[in-house]
Amino acid sequence: MAVDIKKYSVTRNACKLCTPLGAALAFSGIENSVPLLHGSQGCSTYIRRYMISHFKEPVDIASTNFSEETAIFGGGLNLKRALDNIITQYKPGMIGVATTCLSETIGDDVPMILRDYKAGKKLEDLPAIVHVSTPSYRGTHADGFHNAVRAIVDTLLPVSEDSRYTGEDTTGSSKLVNIFPEMVSPEDMRYMKEIISSFGLKGIMLPDYSERLEGALWFEFKRIQEGGTKLSDIRKMPSASGSLEFGRILAKGESAGRVLKERFNVPLYNLGLPIGVNETDRFISALNEITGVETPDAIKKERDRLIDSYVDGHKYVSQARAIVYGEEDLVAGIVSFLTEIGIKPVLCASGAKSGLLESVLKDINPDFDKSNALIMSGADFVEIEEIAGRLKPDIIIGHSKGYSVARKLNIPIVRVGFPIHDRFGGSRILHLGYRGAQQLFDRIVNTIMENRQEASDVGWSYI
Ligand code: SF4
């Protein structure tokens, strides 16, 4: 449904984050890698600050450190010097170079600078260098993330007839599956790997920051934290039996899974983010199809318990009205989940402007039109606040940037996704699979109950 709101000529508090932030997060999910931002120091500092506050882990993001002079004459020399410094100090296996608004605006030709840099070196002395273009005035952090993942596959897996998937177990790796998990939490990543291995599969997850951005205590300093997708595993991806790629919006554009399909004929399973029963059922069916293996009992029991809790809890949430915001694919996943538990989304907002959110929400729920929910693309929190004031929802679901709206309007908020800067444990929030839906369901039911209990004159101590 079209949004009837006052139009502003400027954005004041965008419902999205900076594009290279997504790229830096994706690069952090590769073993022994260093993200390098080509631009001014402030961009790396802001992104580091955002990631550290959410993950509560050290995050190193290098910068080519533009000055006024570089902004005028170009940053080629700075980029080459930065690569030399990183190689000397970190000895990385991969450097992920993402551009920023400034280097994009002055039009630095990064591929040409990198070719020139490599021409003067012995290739065996160099780490893999992956470049992605990420101007933040075009796209969102989710675009930066997806484009970086695609650039990793594109750069590290050039076309080779030898590695085309034939459907036969010629490599001894027919039990291999690629998984592109979207911008999810470390806990989500660990749980997805647990499910995949319970089907007897070896999963190659790209990226995988489940350890690096949520590791154990250190007893000695490490330049680069352990964990991440191994470069040697990425090179095995063309031999996999299939690629599972999460994201209904992503499925409509260019993606890493599509590169593997077009270049190496690896079957691609485009799936929504598996949030709630319906989307998780599709994920589990894809695993059944790839392996020919029945769903393990432990997973079936998680699903059964979840359905039972839906029955127990529906009376507390049925017909509640919600505002959902964030990355488009997360919004789509949460809306799918809310629809099955009887909560009505009244506003679905994202800072992205793919133009696809409405059609994807209708794919998820053919009756979506009848719900009269508003869909807002290119959203700004100022506009979200205006609409939320009129809609008076029972709950707001999104990351912590929406807290000020929730506080001002006195509406309870359930925090999901990234970033979560005002609470502890953002990296351990589980959203995916039956287990994630169970945790989300409990949190949402309890948040709505708590709000009603607080508002009641008498309160209650028993349900
Ligand atoms: S200038 Fe652009 S790239 Fe740098 S932090 Fe701001 S939005 Fe991000």
PDB file of C-alpha atoms and ligand atoms in Angstrom, residues 18 20 43 46 100-101 136, ligand 1:
ATOM      1  CA  CYS A  18      27.155   2.650   5.049  1.00  0.00           C
ATOM      2  CA  PRO A  20      31.528  -0.440   2.738  1.00  0.00           C
ATOM      3  CA  CYS A  43      35.193   5.866   7.242  1.00  0.00           C
ATOM      4  CA  TYR A  46      33.137   4.793  12.001  1.00  0.00           C
ATOM      5  CA  THR A 100      34.301   4.697  -0.003  1.00  0.00           C
ATOM      6  CA  CYS A 101      32.251   7.714  -1.076  1.00  0.00           C
ATOM      7  CA  SER A 136      27.676   4.606   0.038  1.00  0.00           C
TER       8      SER A 136
HETATM    9  S1  SF4 B   1      31.767   8.951   3.800  1.00  0.00           S
HETATM   10 FE1  SF4 B   1      30.583   7.331   2.774  1.00  0.00          FE
HETATM   11  S2  SF4 B   1      31.854   5.500   2.974  1.00  0.00           S
HETATM   12 FE2  SF4 B   1      32.649   6.982   4.472  1.00  0.00          FE
HETATM   13  S3  SF4 B   1      31.561   6.481   6.392  1.00  0.00           S
HETATM   14 FE3  SF4 B   1      30.386   8.096   5.336  1.00  0.00          FE
HETATM   15  S4  SF4 B   1      28.841   6.964   4.170  1.00  0.00           S
HETATM   16 FE4  SF4 B   1      30.443   5.492   4.706  1.00  0.00          FE
END
